[in-house]
mmCIF file of C-alpha atoms in Angstrom:
data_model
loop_
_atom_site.group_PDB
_atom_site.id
_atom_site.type_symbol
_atom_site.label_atom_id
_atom_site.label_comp_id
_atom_site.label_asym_id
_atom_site.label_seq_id
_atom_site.Cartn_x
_atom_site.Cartn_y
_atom_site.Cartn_z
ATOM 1 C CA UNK A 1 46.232 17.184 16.293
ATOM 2 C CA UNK A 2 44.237 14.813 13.613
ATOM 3 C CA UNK A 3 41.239 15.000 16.530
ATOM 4 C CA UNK A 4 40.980 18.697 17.031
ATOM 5 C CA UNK A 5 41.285 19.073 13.360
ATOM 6 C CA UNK A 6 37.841 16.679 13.442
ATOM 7 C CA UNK A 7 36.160 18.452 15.972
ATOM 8 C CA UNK A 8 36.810 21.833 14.561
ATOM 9 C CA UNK A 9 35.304 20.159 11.141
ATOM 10 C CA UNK A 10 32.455 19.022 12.699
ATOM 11 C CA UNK A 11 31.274 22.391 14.244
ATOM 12 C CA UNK A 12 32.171 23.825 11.091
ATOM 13 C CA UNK A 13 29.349 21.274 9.371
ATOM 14 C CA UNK A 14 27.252 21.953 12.132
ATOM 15 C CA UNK A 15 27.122 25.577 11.807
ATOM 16 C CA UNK A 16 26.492 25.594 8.026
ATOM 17 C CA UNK A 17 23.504 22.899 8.405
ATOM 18 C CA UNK A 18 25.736 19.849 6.917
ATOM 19 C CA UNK A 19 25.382 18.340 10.342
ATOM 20 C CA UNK A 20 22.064 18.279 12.357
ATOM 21 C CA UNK A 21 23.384 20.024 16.166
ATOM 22 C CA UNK A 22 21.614 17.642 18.168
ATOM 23 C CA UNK A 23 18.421 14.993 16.907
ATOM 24 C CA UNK A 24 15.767 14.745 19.674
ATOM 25 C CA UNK A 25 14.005 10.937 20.303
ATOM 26 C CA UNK A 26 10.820 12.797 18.143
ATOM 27 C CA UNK A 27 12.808 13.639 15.142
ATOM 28 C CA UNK A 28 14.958 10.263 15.076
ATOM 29 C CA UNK A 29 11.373 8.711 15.018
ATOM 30 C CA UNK A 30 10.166 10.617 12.358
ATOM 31 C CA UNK A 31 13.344 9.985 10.135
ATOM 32 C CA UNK A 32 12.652 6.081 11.118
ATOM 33 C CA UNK A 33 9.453 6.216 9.920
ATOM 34 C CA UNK A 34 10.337 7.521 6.452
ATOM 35 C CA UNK A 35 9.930 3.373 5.031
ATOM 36 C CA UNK A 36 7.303 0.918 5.645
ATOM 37 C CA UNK A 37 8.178 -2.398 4.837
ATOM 38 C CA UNK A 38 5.520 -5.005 3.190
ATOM 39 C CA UNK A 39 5.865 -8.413 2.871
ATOM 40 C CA UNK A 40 3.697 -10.506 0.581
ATOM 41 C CA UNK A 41 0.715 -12.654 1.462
ATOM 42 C CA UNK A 42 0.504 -14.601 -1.089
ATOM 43 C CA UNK A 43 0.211 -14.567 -4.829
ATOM 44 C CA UNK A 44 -2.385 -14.268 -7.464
ATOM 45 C CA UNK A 45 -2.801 -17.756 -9.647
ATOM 46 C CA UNK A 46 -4.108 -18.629 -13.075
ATOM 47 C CA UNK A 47 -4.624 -21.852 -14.469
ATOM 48 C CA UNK A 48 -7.003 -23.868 -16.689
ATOM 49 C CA UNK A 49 -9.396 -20.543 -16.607
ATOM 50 C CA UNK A 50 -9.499 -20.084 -13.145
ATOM 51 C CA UNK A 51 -8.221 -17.472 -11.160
ATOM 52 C CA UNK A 52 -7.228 -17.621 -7.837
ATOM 53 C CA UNK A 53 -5.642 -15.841 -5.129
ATOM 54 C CA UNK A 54 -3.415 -18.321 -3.129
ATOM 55 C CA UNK A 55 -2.145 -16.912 0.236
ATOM 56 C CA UNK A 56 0.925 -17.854 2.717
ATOM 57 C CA UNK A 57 -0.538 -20.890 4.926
ATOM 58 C CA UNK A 58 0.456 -18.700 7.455
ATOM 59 C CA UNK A 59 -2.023 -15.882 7.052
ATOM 60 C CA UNK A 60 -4.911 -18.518 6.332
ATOM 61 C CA UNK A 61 -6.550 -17.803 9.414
ATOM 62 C CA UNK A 62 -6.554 -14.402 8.324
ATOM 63 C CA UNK A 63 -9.334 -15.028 5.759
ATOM 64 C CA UNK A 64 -12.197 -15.749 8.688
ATOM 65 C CA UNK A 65 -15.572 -14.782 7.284
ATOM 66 C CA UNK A 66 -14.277 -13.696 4.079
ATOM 67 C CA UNK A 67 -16.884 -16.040 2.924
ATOM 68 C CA UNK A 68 -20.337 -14.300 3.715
ATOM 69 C CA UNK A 69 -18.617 -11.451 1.436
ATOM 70 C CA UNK A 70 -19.842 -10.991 -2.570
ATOM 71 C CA UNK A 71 -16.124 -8.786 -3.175
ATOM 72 C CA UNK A 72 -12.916 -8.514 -2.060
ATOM 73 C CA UNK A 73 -10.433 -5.442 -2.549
ATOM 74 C CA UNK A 74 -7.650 -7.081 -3.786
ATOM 75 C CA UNK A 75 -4.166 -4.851 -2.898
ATOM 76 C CA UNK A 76 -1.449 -6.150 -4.928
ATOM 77 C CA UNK A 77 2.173 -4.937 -6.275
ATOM 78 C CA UNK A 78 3.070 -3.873 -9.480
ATOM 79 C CA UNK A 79 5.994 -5.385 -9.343
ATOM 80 C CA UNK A 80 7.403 -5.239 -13.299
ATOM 81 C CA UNK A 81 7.853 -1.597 -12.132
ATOM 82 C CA UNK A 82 9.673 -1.917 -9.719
ATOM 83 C CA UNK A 83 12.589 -0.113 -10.549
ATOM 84 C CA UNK A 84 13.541 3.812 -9.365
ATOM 85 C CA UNK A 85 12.824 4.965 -12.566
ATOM 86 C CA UNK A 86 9.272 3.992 -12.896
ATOM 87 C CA UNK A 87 8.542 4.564 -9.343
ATOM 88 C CA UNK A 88 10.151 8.446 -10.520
ATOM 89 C CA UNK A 89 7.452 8.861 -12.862
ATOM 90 C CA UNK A 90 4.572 11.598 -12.227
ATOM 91 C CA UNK A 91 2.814 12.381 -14.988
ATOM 92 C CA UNK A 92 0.948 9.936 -17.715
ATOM 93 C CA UNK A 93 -1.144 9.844 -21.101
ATOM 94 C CA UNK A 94 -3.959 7.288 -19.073
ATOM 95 C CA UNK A 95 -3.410 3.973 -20.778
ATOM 96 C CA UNK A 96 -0.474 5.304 -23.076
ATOM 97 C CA UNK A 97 -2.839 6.598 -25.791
ATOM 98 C CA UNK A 98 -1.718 10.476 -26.442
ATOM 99 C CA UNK A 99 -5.393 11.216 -27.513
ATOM 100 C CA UNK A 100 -5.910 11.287 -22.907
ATOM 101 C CA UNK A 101 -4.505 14.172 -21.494
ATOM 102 C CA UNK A 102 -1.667 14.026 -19.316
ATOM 103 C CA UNK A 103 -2.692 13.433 -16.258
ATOM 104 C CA UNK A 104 -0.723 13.027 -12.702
ATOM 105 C CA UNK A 105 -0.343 9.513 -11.405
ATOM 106 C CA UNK A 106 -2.463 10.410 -8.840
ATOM 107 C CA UNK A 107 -5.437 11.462 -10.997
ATOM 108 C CA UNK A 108 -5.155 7.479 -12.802
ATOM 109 C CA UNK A 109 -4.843 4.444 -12.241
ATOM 110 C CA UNK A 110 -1.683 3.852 -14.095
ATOM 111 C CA UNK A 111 0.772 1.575 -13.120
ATOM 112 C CA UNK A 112 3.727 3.439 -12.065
ATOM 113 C CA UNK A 113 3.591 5.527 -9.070
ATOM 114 C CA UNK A 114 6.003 6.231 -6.211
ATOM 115 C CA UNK A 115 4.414 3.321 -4.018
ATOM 116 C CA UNK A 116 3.468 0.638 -6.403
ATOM 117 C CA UNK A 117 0.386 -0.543 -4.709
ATOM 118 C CA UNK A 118 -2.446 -1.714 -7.243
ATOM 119 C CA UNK A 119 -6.296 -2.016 -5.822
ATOM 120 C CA UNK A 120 -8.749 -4.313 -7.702
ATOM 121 C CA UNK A 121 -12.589 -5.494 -7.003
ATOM 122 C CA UNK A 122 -13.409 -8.544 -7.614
ATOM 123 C CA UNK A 123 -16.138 -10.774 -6.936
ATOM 124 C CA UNK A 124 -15.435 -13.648 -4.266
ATOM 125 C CA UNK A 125 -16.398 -17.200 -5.924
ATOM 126 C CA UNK A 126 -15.525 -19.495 -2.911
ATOM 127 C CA UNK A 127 -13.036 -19.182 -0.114
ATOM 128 C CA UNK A 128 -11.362 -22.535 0.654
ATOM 129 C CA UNK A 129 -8.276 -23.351 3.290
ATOM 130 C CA UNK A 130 -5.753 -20.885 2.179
ATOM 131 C CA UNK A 131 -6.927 -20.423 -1.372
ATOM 132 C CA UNK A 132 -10.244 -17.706 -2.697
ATOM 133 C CA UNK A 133 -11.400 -17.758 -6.086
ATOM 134 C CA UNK A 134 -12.229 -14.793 -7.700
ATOM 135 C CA UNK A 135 -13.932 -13.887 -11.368
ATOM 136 C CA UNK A 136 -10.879 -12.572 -12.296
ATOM 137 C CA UNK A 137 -7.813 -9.794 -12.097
ATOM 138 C CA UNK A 138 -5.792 -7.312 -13.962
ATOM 139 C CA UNK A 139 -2.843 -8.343 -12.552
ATOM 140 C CA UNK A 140 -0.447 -11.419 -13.575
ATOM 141 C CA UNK A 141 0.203 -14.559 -12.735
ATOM 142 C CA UNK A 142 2.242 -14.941 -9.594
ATOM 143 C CA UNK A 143 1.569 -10.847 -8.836
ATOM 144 C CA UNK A 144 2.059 -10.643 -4.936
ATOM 145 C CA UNK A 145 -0.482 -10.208 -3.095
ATOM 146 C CA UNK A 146 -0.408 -7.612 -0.612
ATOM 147 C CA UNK A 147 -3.800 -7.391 1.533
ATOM 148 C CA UNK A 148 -6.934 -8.092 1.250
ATOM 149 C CA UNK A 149 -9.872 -6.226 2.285
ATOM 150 C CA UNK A 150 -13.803 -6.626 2.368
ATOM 151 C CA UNK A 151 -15.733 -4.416 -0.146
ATOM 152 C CA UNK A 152 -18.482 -2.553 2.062
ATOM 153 C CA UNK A 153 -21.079 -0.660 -0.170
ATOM 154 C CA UNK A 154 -21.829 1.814 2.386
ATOM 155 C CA UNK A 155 -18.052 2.473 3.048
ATOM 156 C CA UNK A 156 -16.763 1.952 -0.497
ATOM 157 C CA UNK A 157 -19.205 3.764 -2.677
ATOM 158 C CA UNK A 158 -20.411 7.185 -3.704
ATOM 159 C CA UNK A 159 -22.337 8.957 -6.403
ATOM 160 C CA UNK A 160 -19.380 10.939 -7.995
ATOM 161 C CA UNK A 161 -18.017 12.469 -10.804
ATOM 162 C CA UNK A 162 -15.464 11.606 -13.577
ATOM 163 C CA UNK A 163 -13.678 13.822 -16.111
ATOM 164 C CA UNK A 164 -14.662 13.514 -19.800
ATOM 165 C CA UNK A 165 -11.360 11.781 -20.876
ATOM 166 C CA UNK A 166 -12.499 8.834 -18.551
ATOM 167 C CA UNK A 167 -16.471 9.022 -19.618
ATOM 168 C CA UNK A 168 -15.093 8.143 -23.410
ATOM 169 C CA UNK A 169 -12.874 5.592 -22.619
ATOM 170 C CA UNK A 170 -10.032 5.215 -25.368
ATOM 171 C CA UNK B 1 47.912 -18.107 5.784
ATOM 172 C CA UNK B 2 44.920 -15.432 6.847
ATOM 173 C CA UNK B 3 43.394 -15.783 3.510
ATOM 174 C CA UNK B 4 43.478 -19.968 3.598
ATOM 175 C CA UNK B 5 41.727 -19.815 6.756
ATOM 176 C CA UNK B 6 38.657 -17.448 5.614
ATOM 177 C CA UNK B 7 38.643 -19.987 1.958
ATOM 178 C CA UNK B 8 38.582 -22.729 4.052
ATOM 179 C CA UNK B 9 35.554 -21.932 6.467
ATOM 180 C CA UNK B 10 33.812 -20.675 3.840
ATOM 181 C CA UNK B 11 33.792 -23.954 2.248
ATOM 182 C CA UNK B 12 32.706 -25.416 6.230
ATOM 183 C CA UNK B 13 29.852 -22.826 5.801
ATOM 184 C CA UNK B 14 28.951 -23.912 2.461
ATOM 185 C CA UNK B 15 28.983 -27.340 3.324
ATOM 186 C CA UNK B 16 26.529 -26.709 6.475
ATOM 187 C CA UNK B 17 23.856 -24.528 4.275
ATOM 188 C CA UNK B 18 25.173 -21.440 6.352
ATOM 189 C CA UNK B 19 26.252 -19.709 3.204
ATOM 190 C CA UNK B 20 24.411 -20.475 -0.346
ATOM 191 C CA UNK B 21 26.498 -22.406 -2.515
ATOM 192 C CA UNK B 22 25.132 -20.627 -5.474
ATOM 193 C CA UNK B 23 22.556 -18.080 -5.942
ATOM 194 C CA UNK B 24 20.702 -18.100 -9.340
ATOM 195 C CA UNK B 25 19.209 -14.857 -11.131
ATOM 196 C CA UNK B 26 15.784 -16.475 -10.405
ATOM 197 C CA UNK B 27 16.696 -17.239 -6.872
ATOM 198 C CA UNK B 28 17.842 -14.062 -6.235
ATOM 199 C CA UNK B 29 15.128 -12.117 -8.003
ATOM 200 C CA UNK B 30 12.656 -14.383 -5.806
ATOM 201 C CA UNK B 31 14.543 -13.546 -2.547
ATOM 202 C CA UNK B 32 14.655 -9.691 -3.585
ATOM 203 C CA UNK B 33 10.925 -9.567 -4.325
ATOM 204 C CA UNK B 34 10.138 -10.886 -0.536
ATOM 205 C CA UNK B 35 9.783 -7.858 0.558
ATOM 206 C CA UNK B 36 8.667 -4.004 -0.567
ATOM 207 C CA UNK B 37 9.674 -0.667 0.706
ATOM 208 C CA UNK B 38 6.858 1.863 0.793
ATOM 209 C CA UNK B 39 8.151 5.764 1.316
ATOM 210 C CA UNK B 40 5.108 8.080 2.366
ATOM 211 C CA UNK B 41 4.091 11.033 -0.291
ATOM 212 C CA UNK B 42 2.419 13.132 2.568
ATOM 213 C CA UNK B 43 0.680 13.703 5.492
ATOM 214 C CA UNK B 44 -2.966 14.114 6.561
ATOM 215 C CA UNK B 45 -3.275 17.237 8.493
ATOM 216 C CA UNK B 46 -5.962 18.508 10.700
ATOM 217 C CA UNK B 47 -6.852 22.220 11.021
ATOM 218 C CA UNK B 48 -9.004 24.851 11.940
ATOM 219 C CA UNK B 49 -11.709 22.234 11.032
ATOM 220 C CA UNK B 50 -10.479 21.581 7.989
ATOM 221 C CA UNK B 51 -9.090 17.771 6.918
ATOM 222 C CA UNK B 52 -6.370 18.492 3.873
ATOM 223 C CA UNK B 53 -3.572 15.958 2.861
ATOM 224 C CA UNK B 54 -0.354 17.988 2.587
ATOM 225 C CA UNK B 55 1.720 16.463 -0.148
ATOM 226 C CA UNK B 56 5.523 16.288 -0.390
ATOM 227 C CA UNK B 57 6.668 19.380 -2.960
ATOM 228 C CA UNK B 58 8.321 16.550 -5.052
ATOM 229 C CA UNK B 59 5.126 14.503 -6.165
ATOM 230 C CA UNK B 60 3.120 17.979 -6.856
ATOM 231 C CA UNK B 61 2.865 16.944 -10.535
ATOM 232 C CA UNK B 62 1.244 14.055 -10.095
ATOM 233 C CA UNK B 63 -1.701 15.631 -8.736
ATOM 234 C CA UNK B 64 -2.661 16.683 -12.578
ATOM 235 C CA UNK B 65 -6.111 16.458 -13.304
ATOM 236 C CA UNK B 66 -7.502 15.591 -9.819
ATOM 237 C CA UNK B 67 -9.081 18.327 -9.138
ATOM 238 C CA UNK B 68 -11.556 16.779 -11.986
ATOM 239 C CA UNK B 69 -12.833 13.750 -9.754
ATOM 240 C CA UNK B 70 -15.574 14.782 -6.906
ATOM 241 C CA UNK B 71 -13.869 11.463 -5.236
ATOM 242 C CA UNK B 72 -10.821 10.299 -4.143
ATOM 243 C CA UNK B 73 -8.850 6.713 -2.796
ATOM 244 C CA UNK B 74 -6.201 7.665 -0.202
ATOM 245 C CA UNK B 75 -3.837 4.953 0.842
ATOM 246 C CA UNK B 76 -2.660 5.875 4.565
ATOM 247 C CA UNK B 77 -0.360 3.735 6.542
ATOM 248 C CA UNK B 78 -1.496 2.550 10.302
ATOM 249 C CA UNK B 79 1.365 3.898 11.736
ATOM 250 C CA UNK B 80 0.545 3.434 15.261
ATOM 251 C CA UNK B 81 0.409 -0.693 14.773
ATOM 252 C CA UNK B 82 3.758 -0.897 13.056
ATOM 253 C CA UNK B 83 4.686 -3.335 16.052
ATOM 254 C CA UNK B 84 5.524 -6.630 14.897
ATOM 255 C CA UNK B 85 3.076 -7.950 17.567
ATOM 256 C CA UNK B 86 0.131 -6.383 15.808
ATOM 257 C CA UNK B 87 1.415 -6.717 12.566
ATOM 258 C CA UNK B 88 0.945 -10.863 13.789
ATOM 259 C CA UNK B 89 -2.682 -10.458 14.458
ATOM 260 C CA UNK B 90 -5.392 -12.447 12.520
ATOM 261 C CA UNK B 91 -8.195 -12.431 13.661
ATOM 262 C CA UNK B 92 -10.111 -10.130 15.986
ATOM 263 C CA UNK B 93 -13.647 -9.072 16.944
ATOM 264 C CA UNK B 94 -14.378 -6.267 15.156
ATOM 265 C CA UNK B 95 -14.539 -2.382 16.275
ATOM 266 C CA UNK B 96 -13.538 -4.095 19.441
ATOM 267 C CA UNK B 97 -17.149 -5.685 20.446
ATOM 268 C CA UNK B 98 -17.308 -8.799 21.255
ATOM 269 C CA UNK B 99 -20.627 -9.469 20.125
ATOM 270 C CA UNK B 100 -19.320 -9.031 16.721
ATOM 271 C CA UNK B 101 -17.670 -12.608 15.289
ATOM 272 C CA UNK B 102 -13.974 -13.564 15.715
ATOM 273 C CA UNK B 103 -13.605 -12.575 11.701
ATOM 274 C CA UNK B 104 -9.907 -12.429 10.040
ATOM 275 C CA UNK B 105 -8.289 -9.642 9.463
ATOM 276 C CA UNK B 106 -9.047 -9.846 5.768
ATOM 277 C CA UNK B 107 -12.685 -10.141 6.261
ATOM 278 C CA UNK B 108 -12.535 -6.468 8.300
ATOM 279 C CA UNK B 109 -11.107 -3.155 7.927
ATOM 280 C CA UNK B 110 -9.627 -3.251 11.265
ATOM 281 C CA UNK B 111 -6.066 -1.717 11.755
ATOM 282 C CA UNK B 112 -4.037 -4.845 12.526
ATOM 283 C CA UNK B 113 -3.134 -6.492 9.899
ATOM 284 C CA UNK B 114 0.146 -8.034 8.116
ATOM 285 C CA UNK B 115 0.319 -5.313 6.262
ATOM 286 C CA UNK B 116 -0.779 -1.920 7.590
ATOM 287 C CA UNK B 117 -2.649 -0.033 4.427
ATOM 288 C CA UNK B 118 -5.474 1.426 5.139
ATOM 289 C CA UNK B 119 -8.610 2.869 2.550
ATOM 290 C CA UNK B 120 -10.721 5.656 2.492
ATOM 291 C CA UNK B 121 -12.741 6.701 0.182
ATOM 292 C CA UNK B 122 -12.906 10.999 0.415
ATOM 293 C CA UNK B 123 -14.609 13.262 -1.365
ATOM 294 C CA UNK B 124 -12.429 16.156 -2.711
ATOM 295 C CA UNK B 125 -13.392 20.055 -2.069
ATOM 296 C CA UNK B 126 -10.388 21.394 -3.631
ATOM 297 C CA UNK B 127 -6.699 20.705 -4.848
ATOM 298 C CA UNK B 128 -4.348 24.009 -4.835
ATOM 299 C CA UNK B 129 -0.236 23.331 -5.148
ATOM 300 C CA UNK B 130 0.405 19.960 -3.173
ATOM 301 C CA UNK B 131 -2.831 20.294 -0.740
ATOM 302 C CA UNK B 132 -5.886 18.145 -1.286
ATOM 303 C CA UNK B 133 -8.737 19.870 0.884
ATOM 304 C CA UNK B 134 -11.174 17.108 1.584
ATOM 305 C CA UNK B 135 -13.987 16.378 3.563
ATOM 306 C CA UNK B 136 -12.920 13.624 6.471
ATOM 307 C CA UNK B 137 -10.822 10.807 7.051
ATOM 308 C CA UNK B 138 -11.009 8.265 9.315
ATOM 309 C CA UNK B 139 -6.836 8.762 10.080
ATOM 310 C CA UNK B 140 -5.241 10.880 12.737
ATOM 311 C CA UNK B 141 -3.365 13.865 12.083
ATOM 312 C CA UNK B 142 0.212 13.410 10.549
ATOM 313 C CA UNK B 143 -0.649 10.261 8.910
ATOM 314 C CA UNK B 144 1.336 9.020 6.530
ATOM 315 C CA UNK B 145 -0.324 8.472 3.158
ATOM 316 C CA UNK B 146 0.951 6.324 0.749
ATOM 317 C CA UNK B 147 -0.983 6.929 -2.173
ATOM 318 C CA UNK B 148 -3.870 8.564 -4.041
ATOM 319 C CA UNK B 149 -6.386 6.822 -6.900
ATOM 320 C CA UNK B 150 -9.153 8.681 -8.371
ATOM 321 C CA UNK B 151 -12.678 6.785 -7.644
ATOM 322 C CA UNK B 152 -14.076 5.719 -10.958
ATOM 323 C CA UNK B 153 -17.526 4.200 -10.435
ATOM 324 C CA UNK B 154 -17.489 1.837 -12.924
ATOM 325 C CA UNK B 155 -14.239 -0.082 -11.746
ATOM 326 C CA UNK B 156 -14.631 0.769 -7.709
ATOM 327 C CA UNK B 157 -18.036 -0.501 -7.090
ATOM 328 C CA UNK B 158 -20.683 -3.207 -7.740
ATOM 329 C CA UNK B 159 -24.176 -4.447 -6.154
ATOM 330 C CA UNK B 160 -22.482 -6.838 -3.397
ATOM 331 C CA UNK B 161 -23.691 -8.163 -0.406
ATOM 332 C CA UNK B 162 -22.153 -8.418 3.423
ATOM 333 C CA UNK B 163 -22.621 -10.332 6.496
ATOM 334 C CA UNK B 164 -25.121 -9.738 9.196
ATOM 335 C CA UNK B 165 -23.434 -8.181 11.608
ATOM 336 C CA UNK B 166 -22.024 -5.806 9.912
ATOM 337 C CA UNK B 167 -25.423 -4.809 8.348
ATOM 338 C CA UNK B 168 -26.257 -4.257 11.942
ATOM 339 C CA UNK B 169 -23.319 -2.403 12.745
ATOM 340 C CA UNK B 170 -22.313 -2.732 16.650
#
């Protein structure tokens, strides 16, 4: 009795939607793919005025070449807002100051945003084993270190347009 | 007489490092912050000749003020290389010609990499509800993206140089 009472609360579920009828290999894919997982590659240093990214000895052959580079995009994780509410937030005052309008996360480079993921320039000083020293970062020490990618002028640059709030920085 | 049994191989477990005898706040904040979970805010989609990145309804808001930037960062995820086999590669030959150095990952843009992100810098034609029209990507249709930065000249991009080979781009 207790298992046709299931059954008959099942279709139930399934006719009103609760339930999905049937989930095909394409949709089960696309609900896997709702997370990405990253893992760190390292972590940004500071000490006795130097700055320095120092990666997992296991990604050191990663850095090949990295060397006849002048910059580095440096990906890393704002991790002190790492917390659902922060990620929750949409909408800013760019660099808390009221006088900037609110702006969308998107439209600034604030940092809370659903994904967390920070992106900084910086200028390559030397590359040595597992360890490249840069001019320096916005980020703190020990900030993980997500990727790294080559700066490429012809890739990475355009003549482009900012709004007013930005032009008069405050 | 149960309940003796499962205190007493804990304690064998303990005693063999199986289980952790204690886990500090620091520890466990450490262990916690190994790894980060990314959820995409859209898709790129590809229509009728025209690129647009479809954003979820949710994160609408934080689209605020971009229609003000001619340029814009998006943050897509290299979906087809979430293997863990590619995720392991280091160091390839980029574009795929071998004339072109064995470089690291790091030192390229190629789509392998610990961590799939991916860059492109777009220029923005329009942004209307959750859809940023936009010129091109370099992604495939129903990408995930990640995130969205405005470009800001004066933070994104500097005189810098490169290797040869990629000034001589094979």
């Amino acid at each position: 009795m207790r298992f046709l009472t299931t059954i008959f609360t099942m279709c139930i579920m399934i006719g009103c939607g609760i339930l999905p009828h049937s989930v095909t290999a394409q949709e089960s894919k696309q609900m896997a793919a709702k997370q990405f997982i990253l893992s760190p590659i390292g972590s940004v240093q500071k000490e006795n005025g130097r700055t320095t990214l120092l990666l997992n000895k296991d990604v050191e052959p990663a850095l090949r070449g990295l060397d006849e580079f002048s910059h580095v995009w440096v990906f890393w994780w704002f991790g002190r807002n790492d917390i659902q509410k922060k990620r929750a937030v949409l909408q800013v005052h760019p660099r808390g100051n009221r006088e900037n309008p609110l702006t969308g996360v998107f439209a600034c480079r604030a940092p809370v945003r659903p994904n967390l993921i920070a992106l900084t320039l910086c200028r390559v000083i030397s590359v040595k084993d597992n360890v490249i020293e840069i001019d320096k970062i916005d980020a703190f020490a020990d900030t993980p270190i997500l990727d790294l990618k080559p700066y490429i002028p012809s890739n990475d640059s355009a003549k482009a347009s900012v709004p007013d709030w930005l032009k008069n920085r405050k």
